[in-house]
Amino acid sequence: MSGQAKRLKSHAKLRENIQSWLIMLPGLILMTFFVWEPLFESIRMSLYKTRNVELVRFVGLDNFASVTGKDDFLQALQNTFSYTFWSLIIGFVLPILLAMLIGETVRGKSFFRTAVYLPNMLPGLAVIILWSAFFSGEKSGVLNILLGKLGVSPQSYLTHAEWVIPIIIVIATWKGAGATALIYMAGMAGISPELYEAAAIDGASVPKRIIHILLPAVRKLAGTLLILQIISVFQIMYEPMVLTKGGPDNASLSLMQLMWQYAFGGAMNYGKASAVAVIVTLILLVMTAVYSFFNRKESDWD
């Protein structure tokens, strides 16, 4: 290749790279302004004593020591992991089941897709108010009315410490499972029908076709949605705030709700609120790194 041709090829590659960066530039600017700048500002604020948003004095890790040394932080941390556990028990498998059931539906598939996605379209606050009426401890509570027909006396469900977190996860799952089910359905649509036909000809039952064809096909997608669900549940805030205000006796208090209390709940201590936010970020980074490590190992084995 002549020197002139090499220069032309180099200039064309440079022009292509510049065009690519120009296309990405608006997104990078928005991400820097709305994600990275607030993140670094929160880290900086967590190291200072603050007066509202004003940085008063550098205190190092004092905010972290003060926050983590209190009982409400330990309770919120335990509750947040409990939210994550119950979300995996209640909310992780349900979207897969919905996707499989709708995928096997012969008629009315569009109707069922719309029906499962409808709760996701409702405002979050409206959903909480709706379910608070359902789980109300009064005799007029919907669940109490239904159980009253069976002779069960009225219960105050949201004041039982052992019930409140599973109930909140049921509400969050009802709202978000439909959207996740549609993602699974999109992943299942890429499975060749010939695989099912061949398995059926060989006499494979429906459970075997699910185990050996469907689940392996959506395994990578399920892993990605798993870590996204954990990140989402770790940020749960307005459900316990509106339903129970963190009660009873901090039994439903989450880390993000604790952060809100430090920032806006009367204390107006943005330094401590930022410390809680940084701790949550670090926990999620560690969990994401662990998932990425095992996912990479699994890919190497494959």
mmCIF file of C-alpha atoms in Angstrom:
data_model
loop_
_atom_site.group_PDB
_atom_site.id
_atom_site.type_symbol
_atom_site.label_atom_id
_atom_site.label_comp_id
_atom_site.label_asym_id
_atom_site.label_seq_id
_atom_site.Cartn_x
_atom_site.Cartn_y
_atom_site.Cartn_z
ATOM 1 C CA MET A 1 0.000 0.000 0.000
ATOM 2 C CA SER A 2 1.386 3.386 -0.989
ATOM 3 C CA GLY A 3 1.964 6.200 1.459
ATOM 4 C CA GLN A 4 -0.853 8.249 -0.073
ATOM 5 C CA ALA A 5 -3.329 5.386 0.364
ATOM 6 C CA LYS A 6 -2.251 4.912 3.980
ATOM 7 C CA ARG A 7 -2.788 8.597 4.715
ATOM 8 C CA LEU A 8 -6.224 8.540 3.100
ATOM 9 C CA LYS A 9 -7.184 5.470 5.127
ATOM 10 C CA SER A 10 -5.886 7.091 8.319
ATOM 11 C CA HIS A 11 -7.819 10.298 7.625
ATOM 12 C CA ALA A 12 -11.005 8.333 6.899
ATOM 13 C CA LYS A 13 -10.658 6.419 10.180
ATOM 14 C CA LEU A 14 -10.003 9.641 12.105
ATOM 15 C CA ARG A 15 -13.055 11.287 10.513
ATOM 16 C CA GLU A 16 -15.160 8.249 11.422
ATOM 17 C CA ASN A 17 -13.946 8.383 15.042
ATOM 18 C CA ILE A 18 -14.674 12.110 15.285
ATOM 19 C CA GLN A 19 -18.188 11.571 13.912
ATOM 20 C CA SER A 20 -18.791 8.790 16.435
ATOM 21 C CA TRP A 21 -17.692 10.998 19.344
ATOM 22 C CA LEU A 22 -19.856 13.869 18.080
ATOM 23 C CA ILE A 23 -22.875 11.543 18.018
ATOM 24 C CA MET A 24 -22.179 10.437 21.598
ATOM 25 C CA LEU A 25 -21.294 13.931 22.864
ATOM 26 C CA PRO A 26 -24.845 15.083 23.829
ATOM 27 C CA GLY A 27 -25.416 11.871 25.803
ATOM 28 C CA LEU A 28 -22.021 12.167 27.501
ATOM 29 C CA ILE A 29 -22.713 15.781 28.478
ATOM 30 C CA LEU A 30 -26.126 14.872 29.943
ATOM 31 C CA MET A 31 -24.664 11.878 31.791
ATOM 32 C CA THR A 32 -21.871 14.015 33.210
ATOM 33 C CA PHE A 33 -24.300 16.695 34.356
ATOM 34 C CA PHE A 34 -27.033 14.431 35.780
ATOM 35 C CA VAL A 35 -25.020 11.389 36.969
ATOM 36 C CA TRP A 36 -21.312 11.893 37.500
ATOM 37 C CA GLU A 37 -21.349 15.456 38.840
ATOM 38 C CA PRO A 38 -24.028 14.704 41.504
ATOM 39 C CA LEU A 39 -22.208 11.475 42.404
ATOM 40 C CA PHE A 40 -18.868 13.190 43.013
ATOM 41 C CA GLU A 41 -20.607 16.058 44.796
ATOM 42 C CA SER A 42 -22.299 13.555 47.136
ATOM 43 C CA ILE A 43 -18.939 11.941 47.884
ATOM 44 C CA ARG A 44 -17.419 15.350 48.632
ATOM 45 C CA MET A 45 -20.389 16.413 50.775
ATOM 46 C CA SER A 46 -20.197 13.187 52.810
ATOM 47 C CA LEU A 47 -16.761 14.288 54.036
ATOM 48 C CA TYR A 48 -17.942 17.666 55.356
ATOM 49 C CA LYS A 49 -20.086 19.028 58.141
ATOM 50 C CA THR A 50 -22.883 20.841 56.344
ATOM 51 C CA ARG A 51 -25.383 23.613 56.942
ATOM 52 C CA ASN A 52 -28.140 22.681 54.511
ATOM 53 C CA VAL A 53 -26.162 22.316 51.250
ATOM 54 C CA GLU A 54 -23.324 24.586 52.417
ATOM 55 C CA LEU A 55 -20.014 22.878 53.242
ATOM 56 C CA VAL A 56 -18.942 24.159 56.664
ATOM 57 C CA ARG A 57 -15.954 22.089 57.760
ATOM 58 C CA PHE A 58 -14.030 19.059 56.571
ATOM 59 C CA VAL A 59 -14.656 16.169 58.979
ATOM 60 C CA GLY A 60 -13.278 13.200 57.042
ATOM 61 C CA LEU A 61 -15.105 9.969 57.839
ATOM 62 C CA ASP A 62 -16.970 11.341 60.879
ATOM 63 C CA ASN A 63 -20.305 11.339 59.028
ATOM 64 C CA PHE A 64 -19.848 7.674 58.131
ATOM 65 C CA ALA A 65 -18.927 6.767 61.720
ATOM 66 C CA SER A 66 -21.896 8.710 63.086
ATOM 67 C CA VAL A 67 -24.358 7.134 60.643
ATOM 68 C CA THR A 68 -23.187 3.525 60.893
ATOM 69 C CA GLY A 69 -22.965 3.691 64.686
ATOM 70 C CA LYS A 70 -26.697 4.208 65.118
ATOM 71 C CA ASP A 71 -29.306 1.486 65.550
ATOM 72 C CA ASP A 72 -31.593 2.860 62.858
ATOM 73 C CA PHE A 73 -28.842 2.397 60.234
ATOM 74 C CA LEU A 74 -28.299 -1.246 61.188
ATOM 75 C CA GLN A 75 -32.063 -1.795 61.123
ATOM 76 C CA ALA A 76 -32.363 -0.094 57.733
ATOM 77 C CA LEU A 77 -29.460 -2.148 56.351
ATOM 78 C CA GLN A 78 -31.049 -5.382 57.571
ATOM 79 C CA ASN A 79 -34.428 -4.343 56.184
ATOM 80 C CA THR A 80 -32.935 -3.479 52.795
ATOM 81 C CA PHE A 81 -31.351 -6.906 52.490
ATOM 82 C CA SER A 82 -34.687 -8.363 53.589
ATOM 83 C CA TYR A 83 -36.416 -6.403 50.808
ATOM 84 C CA THR A 84 -33.878 -7.865 48.364
ATOM 85 C CA PHE A 85 -34.421 -11.406 49.650
ATOM 86 C CA TRP A 86 -38.213 -11.212 49.392
ATOM 87 C CA SER A 87 -38.000 -9.590 45.968
ATOM 88 C CA LEU A 88 -36.049 -12.620 44.733
ATOM 89 C CA ILE A 89 -38.534 -15.024 46.328
ATOM 90 C CA ILE A 90 -41.679 -13.212 45.158
ATOM 91 C CA GLY A 91 -40.716 -10.972 42.278
ATOM 92 C CA PHE A 92 -37.954 -12.695 40.281
ATOM 93 C CA VAL A 93 -39.702 -15.877 39.115
ATOM 94 C CA LEU A 94 -43.158 -14.341 38.522
ATOM 95 C CA PRO A 95 -42.208 -12.371 35.347
ATOM 96 C CA ILE A 96 -40.680 -15.519 33.829
ATOM 97 C CA LEU A 97 -43.884 -17.467 34.549
ATOM 98 C CA LEU A 98 -46.018 -14.668 33.085
ATOM 99 C CA ALA A 99 -43.860 -14.578 29.953
ATOM 100 C CA MET A 100 -44.134 -18.351 29.499
ATOM 101 C CA LEU A 101 -47.908 -18.374 30.044
ATOM 102 C CA ILE A 102 -48.534 -15.470 27.656
ATOM 103 C CA GLY A 103 -46.104 -16.964 25.132
ATOM 104 C CA GLU A 104 -48.082 -20.220 25.120
ATOM 105 C CA THR A 105 -51.422 -18.404 24.758
ATOM 106 C CA VAL A 106 -53.026 -19.008 21.380
ATOM 107 C CA ARG A 107 -55.719 -16.302 21.470
ATOM 108 C CA GLY A 108 -55.811 -12.871 23.062
ATOM 109 C CA LYS A 109 -52.027 -12.585 23.379
ATOM 110 C CA SER A 110 -52.082 -8.818 22.745
ATOM 111 C CA PHE A 111 -54.763 -8.380 25.410
ATOM 112 C CA PHE A 112 -52.717 -10.238 28.020
ATOM 113 C CA ARG A 113 -49.565 -8.279 27.123
ATOM 114 C CA THR A 114 -51.440 -5.026 27.675
ATOM 115 C CA ALA A 115 -53.059 -6.315 30.873
ATOM 116 C CA VAL A 116 -49.789 -7.316 32.555
ATOM 117 C CA TYR A 117 -48.119 -4.035 31.552
ATOM 118 C CA LEU A 118 -51.021 -1.825 32.689
ATOM 119 C CA PRO A 119 -49.922 -1.579 36.380
ATOM 120 C CA ASN A 120 -46.549 -0.246 35.216
ATOM 121 C CA MET A 121 -48.331 2.686 33.566
ATOM 122 C CA LEU A 122 -49.982 3.813 36.809
ATOM 123 C CA PRO A 123 -48.335 6.540 38.941
ATOM 124 C CA GLY A 124 -46.388 5.042 41.825
ATOM 125 C CA LEU A 125 -48.195 7.079 44.478
ATOM 126 C CA ALA A 126 -51.585 6.053 43.105
ATOM 127 C CA VAL A 127 -50.531 2.399 43.336
ATOM 128 C CA ILE A 128 -49.501 2.825 46.978
ATOM 129 C CA ILE A 129 -52.809 4.512 47.878
ATOM 130 C CA LEU A 130 -54.724 1.754 46.074
ATOM 131 C CA TRP A 131 -52.934 -1.018 47.954
ATOM 132 C CA SER A 132 -53.103 0.811 51.289
ATOM 133 C CA ALA A 133 -56.905 0.615 50.956
ATOM 134 C CA PHE A 134 -56.599 -3.083 50.132
ATOM 135 C CA PHE A 135 -54.447 -3.865 53.205
ATOM 136 C CA SER A 136 -56.182 -1.397 55.519
ATOM 137 C CA GLY A 137 -56.611 -2.659 59.067
ATOM 138 C CA GLU A 138 -60.116 -1.191 59.273
ATOM 139 C CA LYS A 139 -63.216 -3.294 58.733
ATOM 140 C CA SER A 140 -63.658 -1.430 55.449
ATOM 141 C CA GLY A 141 -60.294 -2.711 54.188
ATOM 142 C CA VAL A 142 -60.739 -4.748 51.012
ATOM 143 C CA LEU A 143 -58.763 -7.749 52.263
ATOM 144 C CA ASN A 144 -60.588 -7.703 55.597
ATOM 145 C CA ILE A 145 -63.924 -7.650 53.773
ATOM 146 C CA LEU A 146 -62.909 -10.625 51.609
ATOM 147 C CA LEU A 147 -61.547 -12.638 54.530
ATOM 148 C CA GLY A 148 -64.564 -11.650 56.635
ATOM 149 C CA LYS A 149 -66.724 -13.657 54.216
ATOM 150 C CA LEU A 150 -64.678 -16.681 55.313
ATOM 151 C CA GLY A 151 -65.130 -15.906 58.988
ATOM 152 C CA VAL A 152 -61.671 -14.411 59.543
ATOM 153 C CA SER A 153 -61.593 -11.491 61.948
ATOM 154 C CA PRO A 154 -60.135 -8.156 60.724
ATOM 155 C CA GLN A 155 -56.351 -7.855 60.838
ATOM 156 C CA SER A 156 -54.045 -4.837 60.805
ATOM 157 C CA TYR A 157 -51.579 -6.198 58.264
ATOM 158 C CA LEU A 158 -49.236 -3.234 58.008
ATOM 159 C CA THR A 159 -48.602 -3.130 61.764
ATOM 160 C CA HIS A 160 -47.159 -6.657 61.884
ATOM 161 C CA ALA A 161 -43.374 -6.416 61.639
ATOM 162 C CA GLU A 162 -43.043 -9.866 60.057
ATOM 163 C CA TRP A 163 -45.625 -9.117 57.351
ATOM 164 C CA VAL A 164 -44.840 -5.586 56.292
ATOM 165 C CA ILE A 165 -41.778 -6.183 54.064
ATOM 166 C CA PRO A 166 -43.333 -9.101 52.106
ATOM 167 C CA ILE A 167 -46.488 -6.996 51.604
ATOM 168 C CA ILE A 168 -44.464 -4.067 50.242
ATOM 169 C CA ILE A 169 -42.610 -6.422 47.879
ATOM 170 C CA VAL A 170 -45.946 -7.860 46.677
ATOM 171 C CA ILE A 171 -47.042 -4.308 45.821
ATOM 172 C CA ALA A 172 -43.777 -3.504 44.027
ATOM 173 C CA THR A 173 -43.954 -6.815 42.132
ATOM 174 C CA TRP A 174 -47.547 -6.175 41.054
ATOM 175 C CA LYS A 175 -46.472 -2.852 39.603
ATOM 176 C CA GLY A 176 -43.271 -3.917 37.843
ATOM 177 C CA ALA A 177 -43.602 -7.601 36.925
ATOM 178 C CA GLY A 178 -45.474 -6.928 33.687
ATOM 179 C CA ALA A 179 -42.726 -4.807 32.152
ATOM 180 C CA THR A 180 -40.104 -7.418 33.041
ATOM 181 C CA ALA A 181 -42.322 -10.162 31.597
ATOM 182 C CA LEU A 182 -42.410 -8.322 28.256
ATOM 183 C CA ILE A 183 -38.595 -8.243 28.224
ATOM 184 C CA TYR A 184 -38.514 -11.994 28.817
ATOM 185 C CA MET A 185 -41.049 -12.487 26.041
ATOM 186 C CA ALA A 186 -38.795 -10.558 23.664
ATOM 187 C CA GLY A 187 -35.912 -12.858 24.632
ATOM 188 C CA MET A 188 -38.054 -15.973 24.189
ATOM 189 C CA ALA A 189 -39.142 -14.790 20.737
ATOM 190 C CA GLY A 190 -35.587 -15.433 19.518
ATOM 191 C CA ILE A 191 -35.816 -19.168 20.244
ATOM 192 C CA SER A 192 -36.180 -21.150 17.029
ATOM 193 C CA PRO A 193 -39.570 -22.953 16.814
ATOM 194 C CA GLU A 194 -37.699 -25.868 15.239
ATOM 195 C CA LEU A 195 -36.136 -26.645 18.631
ATOM 196 C CA TYR A 196 -39.582 -27.040 20.215
ATOM 197 C CA GLU A 197 -40.805 -29.092 17.274
ATOM 198 C CA ALA A 198 -37.800 -31.402 17.425
ATOM 199 C CA ALA A 199 -38.191 -31.812 21.181
ATOM 200 C CA ALA A 200 -41.901 -32.579 20.811
ATOM 201 C CA ILE A 201 -41.175 -35.186 18.132
ATOM 202 C CA ASP A 202 -38.629 -36.810 20.463
ATOM 203 C CA GLY A 203 -41.341 -37.042 23.126
ATOM 204 C CA ALA A 204 -40.036 -34.313 25.459
ATOM 205 C CA SER A 205 -42.690 -33.124 27.895
ATOM 206 C CA VAL A 206 -43.507 -29.446 28.438
ATOM 207 C CA PRO A 207 -41.436 -29.228 31.683
ATOM 208 C CA LYS A 208 -38.442 -30.766 29.897
ATOM 209 C CA ARG A 209 -38.787 -28.325 26.993
ATOM 210 C CA ILE A 210 -38.853 -25.460 29.486
ATOM 211 C CA ILE A 211 -35.809 -26.740 31.403
ATOM 212 C CA HIS A 212 -33.649 -27.715 28.421
ATOM 213 C CA ILE A 213 -34.656 -25.146 25.783
ATOM 214 C CA LEU A 214 -36.375 -22.094 27.228
ATOM 215 C CA LEU A 215 -34.446 -21.473 30.449
ATOM 216 C CA PRO A 216 -30.962 -21.839 28.876
ATOM 217 C CA ALA A 217 -32.026 -19.397 26.143
ATOM 218 C CA VAL A 218 -32.966 -16.665 28.651
ATOM 219 C CA ARG A 219 -30.240 -17.400 31.224
ATOM 220 C CA LYS A 220 -28.037 -14.427 30.280
ATOM 221 C CA LEU A 221 -31.041 -12.107 30.139
ATOM 222 C CA ALA A 222 -32.232 -13.364 33.527
ATOM 223 C CA GLY A 223 -28.799 -12.678 35.044
ATOM 224 C CA THR A 224 -28.833 -9.099 33.770
ATOM 225 C CA LEU A 225 -32.378 -8.508 35.017
ATOM 226 C CA LEU A 226 -31.422 -10.049 38.357
ATOM 227 C CA ILE A 227 -28.711 -7.490 39.077
ATOM 228 C CA LEU A 228 -30.968 -4.672 37.813
ATOM 229 C CA GLN A 229 -33.728 -5.860 40.164
ATOM 230 C CA ILE A 230 -31.340 -5.910 43.132
ATOM 231 C CA ILE A 231 -30.194 -2.368 42.317
ATOM 232 C CA SER A 232 -33.821 -1.233 42.023
ATOM 233 C CA VAL A 233 -34.928 -2.875 45.284
ATOM 234 C CA PHE A 234 -31.949 -1.413 47.151
ATOM 235 C CA GLN A 235 -33.329 2.018 46.241
ATOM 236 C CA ILE A 236 -36.840 1.312 47.526
ATOM 237 C CA MET A 237 -38.129 4.361 49.369
ATOM 238 C CA TYR A 238 -41.584 5.764 48.686
ATOM 239 C CA GLU A 239 -43.452 2.472 49.267
ATOM 240 C CA PRO A 240 -42.492 2.139 52.954
ATOM 241 C CA MET A 241 -42.535 5.919 53.374
ATOM 242 C CA VAL A 242 -46.150 6.261 52.258
ATOM 243 C CA LEU A 243 -47.513 2.943 53.537
ATOM 244 C CA THR A 244 -45.909 2.662 56.961
ATOM 245 C CA LYS A 245 -43.549 5.648 57.426
ATOM 246 C CA GLY A 246 -40.871 3.041 58.096
ATOM 247 C CA GLY A 247 -42.849 1.329 60.847
ATOM 248 C CA PRO A 248 -43.850 -0.468 62.819
ATOM 249 C CA ASP A 249 -40.860 0.357 65.013
ATOM 250 C CA ASN A 250 -38.558 0.799 61.961
ATOM 251 C CA ALA A 251 -39.477 -2.696 60.703
ATOM 252 C CA SER A 252 -39.828 -1.416 57.111
ATOM 253 C CA LEU A 253 -37.255 1.408 57.194
ATOM 254 C CA SER A 254 -34.975 1.244 54.124
ATOM 255 C CA LEU A 255 -31.564 2.796 53.580
ATOM 256 C CA MET A 256 -32.924 5.241 51.006
ATOM 257 C CA GLN A 257 -35.707 6.270 53.386
ATOM 258 C CA LEU A 258 -33.097 6.799 56.101
ATOM 259 C CA MET A 259 -31.150 8.983 53.680
ATOM 260 C CA TRP A 260 -34.312 11.020 53.011
ATOM 261 C CA GLN A 261 -34.871 11.448 56.757
ATOM 262 C CA TYR A 262 -31.368 12.842 57.227
ATOM 263 C CA ALA A 263 -31.755 15.233 54.296
ATOM 264 C CA PHE A 264 -35.406 16.340 54.505
ATOM 265 C CA GLY A 265 -36.970 14.822 57.609
ATOM 266 C CA GLY A 266 -36.162 17.721 59.910
ATOM 267 C CA ALA A 267 -32.450 17.195 60.494
ATOM 268 C CA MET A 268 -31.464 18.780 57.144
ATOM 269 C CA ASN A 269 -28.073 17.092 57.523
ATOM 270 C CA TYR A 270 -26.945 16.649 53.945
ATOM 271 C CA GLY A 271 -23.522 15.432 55.025
ATOM 272 C CA LYS A 272 -24.956 12.369 56.781
ATOM 273 C CA ALA A 273 -27.508 11.850 54.010
ATOM 274 C CA SER A 274 -24.669 11.831 51.484
ATOM 275 C CA ALA A 275 -22.774 9.344 53.657
ATOM 276 C CA VAL A 276 -25.736 6.951 53.522
ATOM 277 C CA ALA A 277 -25.974 7.429 49.739
ATOM 278 C CA VAL A 278 -22.268 6.645 49.323
ATOM 279 C CA ILE A 279 -22.613 3.490 51.458
ATOM 280 C CA VAL A 280 -25.530 2.303 49.304
ATOM 281 C CA THR A 281 -23.482 2.993 46.159
ATOM 282 C CA LEU A 282 -20.512 1.024 47.505
ATOM 283 C CA ILE A 283 -22.702 -1.949 48.431
ATOM 284 C CA LEU A 284 -24.239 -2.000 44.949
ATOM 285 C CA LEU A 285 -20.810 -1.684 43.316
ATOM 286 C CA VAL A 286 -19.531 -4.660 45.292
ATOM 287 C CA MET A 287 -22.598 -6.759 44.440
ATOM 288 C CA THR A 288 -22.323 -5.817 40.753
ATOM 289 C CA ALA A 289 -18.604 -6.665 40.733
ATOM 290 C CA VAL A 290 -19.290 -10.069 42.321
ATOM 291 C CA TYR A 291 -21.998 -10.776 39.740
ATOM 292 C CA SER A 292 -19.697 -9.695 36.881
ATOM 293 C CA PHE A 293 -16.886 -11.917 38.219
ATOM 294 C CA PHE A 294 -19.029 -15.057 38.361
ATOM 295 C CA ASN A 295 -20.695 -14.218 35.048
ATOM 296 C CA ARG A 296 -17.282 -13.901 33.403
ATOM 297 C CA LYS A 297 -16.160 -17.191 34.961
ATOM 298 C CA GLU A 298 -19.289 -18.897 33.669
ATOM 299 C CA SER A 299 -18.673 -17.503 30.184
ATOM 300 C CA ASP A 300 -15.100 -18.844 30.279
ATOM 301 C CA TRP A 301 -16.393 -22.302 31.232
ATOM 302 C CA ASP A 302 -18.878 -22.227 28.377
#
